Amino acid sequence: MSGNEKEKDPATLKEEGNTLFKAGDMQGALCCYTKALKLSDSQTESAVLYRNRCACYLKLEDYSKAEADASKALDSDPGDVKARFRRAQAFQKLGRLDQAFLDAQRCAQLGPKNNAFQDLLRQLGAQIQQKSLQLNSTDARVQQMFSLLIDASAKDSDRQKAAQNLVVLSRDDAGAEQIFRNDGVKLIQTLLASKQEDVMLSALRTLVGLCTGHQSRTMAIVNELGMEQLCGVMGSGASTVSLAACHLLQVMFEALTEGMKREIRGKDEAILPEPSRELRSMLRHLLEMMPASNVSGSGRDSAINLLVKQVPRKSMKNPDNSLTLWVIDQGLKKILEVAGTVPELSDGPPLTDNSHMSCSVLLSKLYDDLNSDKERENFNNLCEEYVQQHFRSGLESKLRAIQTVSVLLQGPSDVGNRTLEMSGMMDAVISLCASKDVIHQQVAVEALIHAAGKAKRASFITANGVALLKDLYKNSENDRIRVRALVGLCKLGSAGGTDFSMKQFAEGSTVKLAKQCRKWLCNESLPPTSRRWSVEGLAYLTFDADVKEDLVEDKNALQAMFGLAKSEDKTVLFAVGSTLVNCTNSYDVEKPDPQMVELAKYAKQHVPEEHPKDGASFVKERLVKLLEAGVVSALVCMVKQESPALTESGRECVARVFLALVERQEDRGTVVAQGGGKALIPLASDSTDVGRIKASQALAKITITSNPEIAFPGERIYEVIRPLVSLLSLECTLLQNFEALMALTNLAGISERLRQKIIKEKAVSKIEGYMFEEHDLVRAAATECMCNMVLSTEVQKLYLATGNDRLKLLVLYSGEDDERLRKAAAGTLAMLTAEQPEICARIPGTTTHWLEILQALLLSEIMDLRHRGVVIVLNLMQAEKSLAESLMESEALEILSVLAKGGEAAQDSVSKAAQCCLDKAIEYGIIKSREREDRSETIEP
């Protein structure tokens, strides 16, 4: 049979899977069984493959898939006792004890003498009894809480305490089930209608406990309470109640969407209806909240936040964007109603300072989630129709149209630019800037600022609007208009970016503008919105290195900016992040090829120039001053903000700044002490692709030089592993690969639980891959990481498995010239040969030069290498007499004799190990000892 035919043979794949399973390579075995299942056309063979794959899933702790595979095997052969036993184990781990007991009972009937079946049956009996006692105890407590809450004569303090106790009970599975079964939802409905804030909060938090991770309960609660009541609570004026209701709805969304993703199998599992109806109902009510005048501003922001989190796809790998299309069809115009609301005008729903920015984020997310040009064109058309409809009406409607364009320019800018290019729009904006009405001026100037986003439009506005902005800045009596006009000038003045030779305004103009921005920023008598606009101005102007230097020297301005970052106004977050990215030079800069620069000069083309104050020494000084001013605490507060205003791009800015701050080893302790380590963990999972990499790299730098158990205390240390493993990718640079490997080495040396987490994240194969890397440092770092990983039995089994060159690679690396690589490889061999004596017998088969490599280690001038060499030799000799004979017949005998003499205090461990080798040879009878005092001269073969 040819190799290709073998590959297509399910039986061969099954045998290969069995071998890998026995060797402990669960992922490899899983892959073989899956391939075999795709090729198998025999029901009996498929049943065995499902049963075997189930065993892999059990080892990998993926119990849902284990149960599913065992059920498939039993569908084909109900008498398969192994499959039934494995399903019982999966049910037990999933907490479905009744179903586990039924399967274990059947196994015990089919194999009454099997101890494993009897043990499992006893375990399950004890667990079911314990759960029953717990349920009875919980039921009594639930009934007690209910009685107090229903009793109108009870004291308010007692009722409040009962409501809080109900929250605690709902967080436990047994308590949640008892509350639900005892008509607790009706009681909670009464509590929600009480209008007492403390009681309402307890009711909402109890519902969170009932819904978390439970699809069927969530569906029942949505239908019983009704979305109208829940949205009404979220839209109420009390911000704490509104936020609690928002959190509840988010938990409900997650429970329903997770339920839709999970495949439910097994004859004993209840058949649940599709939750899409409840999801659509929830989304419809959220969309209806958008233009409703009876909804508070904070409630509306919460509704927008929920839509941002729940509607767009989490991954573009999922082709289904039907939810986004449905929301655009049903609610885009309602969202645009909020976008076009000018709060100072009488007509329109109540808004907060964050509402427009939140709307921009939602519109951007919806637009980015579209798959085709047709879908995008429909989105554009709906927006243009809305803007045109208002632009052609009276002055107030025209202002709504311009306000909508501003929001679109901050969100899906392509759509915003199209609406801006509509006939008469730009002329209307310019003319309204000269209006005597402050509100009209404010709306128009903001639109002008957002319109200056692209270089070509910036040039147009520079030619047509700069004089107008300067006039507003100098002559307006209203500070709100002056600060916005100033930001417009700042944005136009920074159109050249970091290119020192491309300045829109005269030398020194940007420094003067920045000075005025700092002055307004520090003026606490101005409203926060006006001060926020001054940060927007600095975000543009800090492309200029002179402005950066002036800002970091101004401690008052820095403190004022950090204070705004911690405030309720979330719209300032991106501006603060952008300003800090500019000050720390943490943006990406491509260094031009010197030859291309010369060619460009020769062709008289423009060549970008770097400002002298953007040099490394200046950047280093700026970082020190920002740390002294308290930048870390500001960044930590920004990350904590639960707001759509902190977009993925905003999070990327924060990640970039953190990475710049931890560049110097001496600054990392400061960053960790002020909460930077904790803040980086969510940034490594929730940001742009670039942001995730930057945050992960910052975590790696901290983990390399700090004690990880102090930097990431408690369970947080386990959350660091996934970001580090994500850096082991071809998309990352070699420096990022190297730092990730160094960090994982530190973590792997701490505890077995951490090593298991690294294994679970599928990092071992990636680490092995980097052991073949051409770059010396990366190859050595990967081998060092493996040296710590082999402390885990699962990794040792990979080296025990036959048919691979893992062991050979370590032996060969132990003979390389690179000292760091040799130490790591020899250390790994020393541990493997100590923990797994079976490996010792296979070392001579790896290479014909194995003896020379070991002798070179013994003769090394480097103490660590000598020690590793002696330990490996001792392990080999203790494992098998034949290996000891081979070693004693070589020059190793003479070398060990010399090493056993010692001589230096530092060599004590080496001489002791060498002496142990000689003692072992004497014990085997390979050599004799005549005079103990002069052993090195009297030993005879």
GROMACS .gro file of N, CA, C and O in nm, residues 606-693:
model
  352
  606HIS      N    1   0.965   6.488  -0.214
  606HIS     CA    2   0.964   6.524  -0.071
  606HIS      C    3   1.017   6.408   0.014
  606HIS      O    4   0.979   6.294  -0.006
  607VAL      N    5   1.104   6.439   0.108
  607VAL     CA    6   1.158   6.340   0.200
  607VAL      C    7   1.120   6.381   0.342
  607VAL      O    8   1.152   6.492   0.386
  608PRO      N    9   1.046   6.294   0.417
  608PRO     CA   10   1.007   6.329   0.555
  608PRO      C   11   1.130   6.352   0.643
  608PRO      O   12   1.231   6.283   0.629
  609GLU      N   13   1.120   6.451   0.731
  609GLU     CA   14   1.230   6.482   0.822
  609GLU      C   15   1.185   6.465   0.967
  609GLU      O   16   1.074   6.505   1.002
  610GLU      N   17   1.273   6.409   1.050
  610GLU     CA   18   1.242   6.393   1.192
  610GLU      C   19   1.288   6.516   1.269
  610GLU      O   20   1.397   6.569   1.245
  611HIS      N   21   1.204   6.560   1.361
  611HIS     CA   22   1.238   6.674   1.446
  611HIS      C   23   1.355   6.634   1.537
  611HIS      O   24   1.356   6.524   1.592
  612PRO      N   25   1.453   6.721   1.557
  612PRO     CA   26   1.566   6.686   1.645
  612PRO      C   27   1.522   6.644   1.786
  612PRO      O   28   1.585   6.559   1.849
  613LYS      N   29   1.411   6.702   1.836
  613LYS     CA   30   1.365   6.671   1.971
  613LYS      C   31   1.283   6.542   1.977
  613LYS      O   32   1.227   6.509   2.082
  614ASP      N   33   1.275   6.470   1.864
  614ASP     CA   34   1.214   6.338   1.863
  614ASP      C   35   1.319   6.228   1.875
  614ASP      O   36   1.291   6.110   1.855
  615GLY      N   37   1.443   6.269   1.907
  615GLY     CA   38   1.550   6.172   1.926
  615GLY      C   39   1.530   6.091   2.053
  615GLY      O   40   1.454   6.128   2.142
  616ALA      N   41   1.603   5.979   2.066
  616ALA     CA   42   1.585   5.884   2.176
  616ALA      C   43   1.605   5.948   2.313
  616ALA      O   44   1.530   5.920   2.408
  617SER      N   45   1.705   6.035   2.327
  617SER     CA   46   1.732   6.094   2.459
  617SER      C   47   1.618   6.184   2.505
  617SER      O   48   1.582   6.186   2.623
  618PHE      N   49   1.558   6.259   2.410
  618PHE     CA   50   1.445   6.345   2.445
  618PHE      C   51   1.323   6.262   2.485
  618PHE      O   52   1.253   6.295   2.581
  619VAL      N   53   1.298   6.154   2.409
  619VAL     CA   54   1.183   6.067   2.439
  619VAL      C   55   1.200   6.006   2.578
  619VAL      O   56   1.104   6.001   2.657
  620LYS      N   57   1.321   5.962   2.612
  620LYS     CA   58   1.349   5.902   2.743
  620LYS      C   59   1.317   6.001   2.855
  620LYS      O   60   1.253   5.966   2.955
  621GLU      N   61   1.358   6.126   2.838
  621GLU     CA   62   1.332   6.229   2.940
  621GLU      C   63   1.182   6.255   2.954
  621GLU      O   64   1.131   6.274   3.065
  622ARG      N   65   1.111   6.255   2.841
  622ARG     CA   66   0.966   6.279   2.846
  622ARG      C   67   0.895   6.166   2.922
  622ARG      O   68   0.802   6.190   2.999
  623LEU      N   69   0.941   6.042   2.900
  623LEU     CA   70   0.880   5.928   2.970
  623LEU      C   71   0.900   5.940   3.121
  623LEU      O   72   0.807   5.914   3.199
  624VAL      N   73   1.017   5.981   3.163
  624VAL     CA   74   1.046   5.997   3.306
  624VAL      C   75   0.953   6.102   3.366
  624VAL      O   76   0.895   6.083   3.474
  625LYS      N   77   0.935   6.213   3.296
  625LYS     CA   78   0.851   6.322   3.348
  625LYS      C   79   0.703   6.281   3.353
  625LYS      O   80   0.631   6.319   3.446
  626LEU      N   81   0.659   6.203   3.255
  626LEU     CA   82   0.520   6.156   3.256
  626LEU      C   83   0.497   6.061   3.373
  626LEU      O   84   0.393   6.065   3.440
  627LEU      N   85   0.594   5.974   3.401
  627LEU     CA   86   0.582   5.882   3.514
  627LEU      C   87   0.575   5.959   3.645
  627LEU      O   88   0.496   5.927   3.734
  628GLU      N   89   0.658   6.061   3.656
  628GLU     CA   90   0.658   6.143   3.778
  628GLU      C   91   0.525   6.217   3.796
  628GLU      O   92   0.480   6.239   3.909
  629ALA      N   93   0.461   6.250   3.685
  629ALA     CA   94   0.335   6.325   3.691
  629ALA      C   95   0.214   6.235   3.720
  629ALA      O   96   0.104   6.285   3.741
  630GLY      N   97   0.233   6.103   3.719
  630GLY     CA   98   0.123   6.011   3.751
  630GLY      C   99   0.047   5.959   3.632
  630GLY      O  100  -0.073   5.932   3.641
  631VAL      N  101   0.118   5.938   3.519
  631VAL     CA  102   0.049   5.893   3.397
  631VAL      C  103  -0.010   5.753   3.413
  631VAL      O  104  -0.115   5.722   3.356
  632VAL      N  105   0.055   5.668   3.495
  632VAL     CA  106   0.009   5.528   3.507
  632VAL      C  107  -0.131   5.522   3.568
  632VAL      O  108  -0.219   5.451   3.518
  633SER      N  109  -0.154   5.599   3.674
  633SER     CA  110  -0.286   5.596   3.739
  633SER      C  111  -0.395   5.646   3.644
  633SER      O  112  -0.508   5.595   3.644
  634ALA      N  113  -0.360   5.744   3.559
  634ALA     CA  114  -0.457   5.793   3.460
  634ALA      C  115  -0.489   5.685   3.359
  634ALA      O  116  -0.606   5.662   3.324
  635LEU      N  117  -0.387   5.614   3.310
  635LEU     CA  118  -0.409   5.506   3.212
  635LEU      C  119  -0.492   5.393   3.273
  635LEU      O  120  -0.579   5.337   3.206
  636VAL      N  121  -0.464   5.361   3.400
  636VAL     CA  122  -0.539   5.255   3.468
  636VAL      C  123  -0.687   5.292   3.477
  636VAL      O  124  -0.775   5.209   3.450
  637CYS      N  125  -0.716   5.418   3.512
  637CYS     CA  126  -0.855   5.464   3.519
  637CYS      C  127  -0.922   5.459   3.382
  637CYS      O  128  -1.040   5.425   3.370
  638MET      N  129  -0.847   5.493   3.277
  638MET     CA  130  -0.904   5.490   3.142
  638MET      C  131  -0.945   5.349   3.103
  638MET      O  132  -1.051   5.328   3.043
  639VAL      N  133  -0.862   5.251   3.138
  639VAL     CA  134  -0.893   5.111   3.102
  639VAL      C  135  -1.017   5.062   3.176
  639VAL      O  136  -1.096   4.983   3.123
  640LYS      N  137  -1.037   5.112   3.298
  640LYS     CA  138  -1.153   5.069   3.377
  640LYS      C  139  -1.284   5.122   3.323
  640LYS      O  140  -1.391   5.072   3.357
  641GLN      N  141  -1.280   5.225   3.237
  641GLN     CA  142  -1.402   5.289   3.190
  641GLN      C  143  -1.483   5.192   3.104
  641GLN      O  144  -1.435   5.144   3.002
  642GLU      N  145  -1.605   5.163   3.147
  642GLU     CA  146  -1.696   5.078   3.069
  642GLU      C  147  -1.779   5.168   2.977
  642GLU      O  148  -1.891   5.205   3.009
  643SER      N  149  -1.721   5.210   2.867
  643SER     CA  150  -1.790   5.303   2.779
  643SER      C  151  -1.751   5.277   2.634
  643SER      O  152  -1.634   5.249   2.606
  644PRO      N  153  -1.847   5.290   2.541
  644PRO     CA  154  -1.812   5.276   2.400
  644PRO      C  155  -1.712   5.382   2.355
  644PRO      O  156  -1.645   5.365   2.254
  645ALA      N  157  -1.703   5.493   2.432
  645ALA     CA  158  -1.610   5.601   2.395
  645ALA      C  159  -1.465   5.553   2.397
  645ALA      O  160  -1.381   5.604   2.325
  646LEU      N  161  -1.435   5.452   2.483
  646LEU     CA  162  -1.301   5.394   2.480
  646LEU      C  163  -1.304   5.282   2.376
  646LEU      O  164  -1.325   5.166   2.405
  647THR      N  165  -1.284   5.322   2.253
  647THR     CA  166  -1.292   5.229   2.140
  647THR      C  167  -1.169   5.139   2.138
  647THR      O  168  -1.076   5.157   2.215
  648GLU      N  169  -1.170   5.045   2.045
  648GLU     CA  170  -1.053   4.958   2.029
  648GLU      C  171  -0.930   5.040   1.993
  648GLU      O  172  -0.819   5.011   2.038
  649SER      N  173  -0.950   5.146   1.913
  649SER     CA  174  -0.837   5.234   1.878
  649SER      C  175  -0.787   5.308   2.001
  649SER      O  176  -0.665   5.326   2.018
  650GLY      N  177  -0.880   5.349   2.088
  650GLY     CA  178  -0.840   5.414   2.213
  650GLY      C  179  -0.762   5.319   2.302
  650GLY      O  180  -0.661   5.358   2.364
  651ARG      N  181  -0.805   5.194   2.307
  651ARG     CA  182  -0.734   5.094   2.386
  651ARG      C  183  -0.595   5.068   2.328
  651ARG      O  184  -0.499   5.045   2.402
  652GLU      N  185  -0.586   5.072   2.196
  652GLU     CA  186  -0.455   5.056   2.133
  652GLU      C  187  -0.360   5.168   2.176
  652GLU      O  188  -0.242   5.145   2.203
  653CYS      N  189  -0.412   5.291   2.182
  653CYS     CA  190  -0.330   5.405   2.227
  653CYS      C  191  -0.276   5.380   2.367
  653CYS      O  192  -0.157   5.400   2.395
  654VAL      N  193  -0.364   5.332   2.457
  654VAL     CA  194  -0.323   5.306   2.596
  654VAL      C  195  -0.216   5.196   2.599
  654VAL      O  196  -0.116   5.206   2.671
  655ALA      N  197  -0.236   5.090   2.517
  655ALA     CA  198  -0.139   4.980   2.512
  655ALA      C  199  -0.003   5.029   2.461
  655ALA      O  200   0.102   4.990   2.514
  656ARG      N  201  -0.005   5.116   2.361
  656ARG     CA  202   0.120   5.171   2.307
  656ARG      C  203   0.196   5.250   2.414
  656ARG      O  204   0.318   5.238   2.428
  657VAL      N  205   0.122   5.331   2.490
  657VAL     CA  206   0.186   5.412   2.594
  657VAL      C  207   0.244   5.323   2.703
  657VAL      O  208   0.357   5.343   2.748
  658PHE      N  209   0.168   5.221   2.745
  658PHE     CA  210   0.218   5.128   2.846
  658PHE      C  211   0.348   5.061   2.799
  658PHE      O  212   0.443   5.047   2.877
  659LEU      N  213   0.352   5.020   2.674
  659LEU     CA  214   0.471   4.954   2.621
  659LEU      C  215   0.591   5.049   2.625
  659LEU      O  216   0.703   5.008   2.659
  660ALA      N  217   0.568   5.175   2.590
  660ALA     CA  218   0.676   5.275   2.596
  660ALA      C  219   0.722   5.294   2.741
  660ALA      O  220   0.843   5.307   2.768
  661LEU      N  221   0.629   5.293   2.836
  661LEU     CA  222   0.662   5.317   2.977
  661LEU      C  223   0.744   5.203   3.038
  661LEU      O  224   0.822   5.226   3.131
  662VAL      N  225   0.724   5.080   2.990
  662VAL     CA  226   0.798   4.966   3.048
  662VAL      C  227   0.923   4.932   2.968
  662VAL      O  228   0.987   4.830   2.993
  663GLU      N  229   0.959   5.018   2.872
  663GLU     CA  230   1.077   4.991   2.790
  663GLU      C  231   1.203   4.985   2.877
  663GLU      O  232   1.287   4.899   2.860
  664ARG      N  233   1.212   5.080   2.970
  664ARG     CA  234   1.328   5.080   3.061
  664ARG      C  235   1.299   4.988   3.179
  664ARG      O  236   1.195   5.000   3.244
  665GLN      N  237   1.393   4.899   3.208
  665GLN     CA  238   1.374   4.800   3.314
  665GLN      C  239   1.348   4.866   3.450
  665GLN      O  240   1.264   4.821   3.528
  666GLU      N  241   1.417   4.979   3.477
  666GLU     CA  242   1.403   5.043   3.607
  666GLU      C  243   1.267   5.108   3.630
  666GLU      O  244   1.230   5.141   3.743
  667ASP      N  245   1.188   5.127   3.522
  667ASP     CA  246   1.056   5.188   3.536
  667ASP      C  247   0.944   5.086   3.555
  667ASP      O  248   0.831   5.123   3.587
  668ARG      N  249   0.975   4.958   3.534
  668ARG     CA  250   0.869   4.857   3.535
  668ARG      C  251   0.807   4.839   3.674
  668ARG      O  252   0.687   4.816   3.686
  669GLY      N  253   0.889   4.850   3.778
  669GLY     CA  254   0.836   4.837   3.913
  669GLY      C  255   0.735   4.946   3.944
  669GLY      O  256   0.630   4.919   4.007
  670THR      N  257   0.761   5.068   3.897
  670THR     CA  258   0.669   5.180   3.918
  670THR      C  259   0.535   5.153   3.850
  670THR      O  260   0.428   5.176   3.906
  671VAL      N  261   0.543   5.105   3.726
  671VAL     CA  262   0.421   5.077   3.649
  671VAL      C  263   0.338   4.969   3.718
  671VAL      O  264   0.216   4.982   3.732
  672VAL      N  265   0.403   4.863   3.766
  672VAL     CA  266   0.332   4.754   3.833
  672VAL      C  267   0.272   4.801   3.965
  672VAL      O  268   0.155   4.772   3.996
  673ALA      N  269   0.349   4.879   4.041
  673ALA     CA  270   0.303   4.925   4.172
  673ALA      C  271   0.179   5.012   4.162
  673ALA      O  272   0.095   5.014   4.252
  674GLN      N  273   0.163   5.083   4.050
  674GLN     CA  274   0.048   5.172   4.032
  674GLN      C  275  -0.067   5.107   3.955
  674GLN      O  276  -0.160   5.175   3.912
  675GLY      N  277  -0.061   4.974   3.939
  675GLY     CA  278  -0.173   4.901   3.879
  675GLY      C  279  -0.162   4.877   3.730
  675GLY      O  280  -0.258   4.832   3.666
  676GLY      N  281  -0.045   4.904   3.672
  676GLY     CA  282  -0.029   4.888   3.527
  676GLY      C  283  -0.037   4.743   3.482
  676GLY      O  284  -0.093   4.714   3.376
  677GLY      N  285   0.016   4.651   3.563
  677GLY     CA  286   0.011   4.508   3.526
  677GLY      C  287  -0.131   4.459   3.513
  677GLY      O  288  -0.168   4.392   3.416
  678LYS      N  289  -0.214   4.495   3.611
  678LYS     CA  290  -0.355   4.454   3.609
  678LYS      C  291  -0.427   4.514   3.490
  678LYS      O  292  -0.510   4.448   3.425
  679ALA      N  293  -0.399   4.640   3.457
  679ALA     CA  294  -0.468   4.708   3.347
  679ALA      C  295  -0.430   4.651   3.211
  679ALA      O  296  -0.510   4.655   3.117
  680LEU      N  297  -0.309   4.597   3.199
  680LEU     CA  298  -0.263   4.545   3.070
  680LEU      C  299  -0.334   4.416   3.030
  680LEU      O  300  -0.346   4.387   2.911
  681ILE      N  301  -0.381   4.338   3.129
  681ILE     CA  302  -0.441   4.207   3.097
  681ILE      C  303  -0.565   4.222   3.008
  681ILE      O  304  -0.574   4.156   2.904
  682PRO      N  305  -0.664   4.308   3.041
  682PRO     CA  306  -0.778   4.324   2.949
  682PRO      C  307  -0.740   4.386   2.816
  682PRO      O  308  -0.800   4.357   2.714
  683LEU      N  309  -0.636   4.473   2.816
  683LEU     CA  310  -0.593   4.534   2.690
  683LEU      C  311  -0.537   4.429   2.594
  683LEU      O  312  -0.545   4.445   2.473
  684ALA      N  313  -0.481   4.322   2.650
  684ALA     CA  314  -0.421   4.217   2.566
  684ALA      C  315  -0.527   4.130   2.499
  684ALA      O  316  -0.495   4.050   2.410
  685SER      N  317  -0.653   4.144   2.541
  685SER     CA  318  -0.759   4.064   2.478
  685SER      C  319  -0.865   4.149   2.408
  685SER      O  320  -0.933   4.102   2.318
  686ASP      N  321  -0.879   4.275   2.448
  686ASP     CA  322  -0.985   4.360   2.393
  686ASP      C  323  -0.925   4.488   2.337
  686ASP      O  324  -0.917   4.590   2.405
  687SER      N  325  -0.878   4.481   2.213
  687SER     CA  326  -0.818   4.597   2.147
  687SER      C  327  -0.807   4.563   1.999
  687SER      O  328  -0.856   4.459   1.954
  688THR      N  329  -0.741   4.649   1.923
  688THR     CA  330  -0.711   4.615   1.784
  688THR      C  331  -0.605   4.506   1.784
  688THR      O  332  -0.544   4.478   1.888
  689ASP      N  333  -0.577   4.446   1.669
  689ASP     CA  334  -0.472   4.344   1.661
  689ASP      C  335  -0.339   4.400   1.707
  689ASP      O  336  -0.265   4.335   1.783
  690VAL      N  337  -0.309   4.522   1.663
  690VAL     CA  338  -0.183   4.587   1.703
  690VAL      C  339  -0.183   4.613   1.852
  690VAL      O  340  -0.084   4.589   1.922
  691GLY      N  341  -0.296   4.663   1.904
  691GLY     CA  342  -0.307   4.692   2.047
  691GLY      C  343  -0.287   4.570   2.132
  691GLY      O  344  -0.221   4.575   2.237
  692ARG      N  345  -0.343   4.456   2.090
  692ARG     CA  346  -0.328   4.332   2.166
  692ARG      C  347  -0.181   4.290   2.172
  692ARG      O  348  -0.132   4.247   2.277
  693ILE      N  349  -0.113   4.304   2.060
  693ILE     CA  350   0.029   4.266   2.055
  693ILE      C  351   0.112   4.357   2.145
  693ILE      O  352   0.199   4.312   2.221
   0.00000   0.00000   0.00000
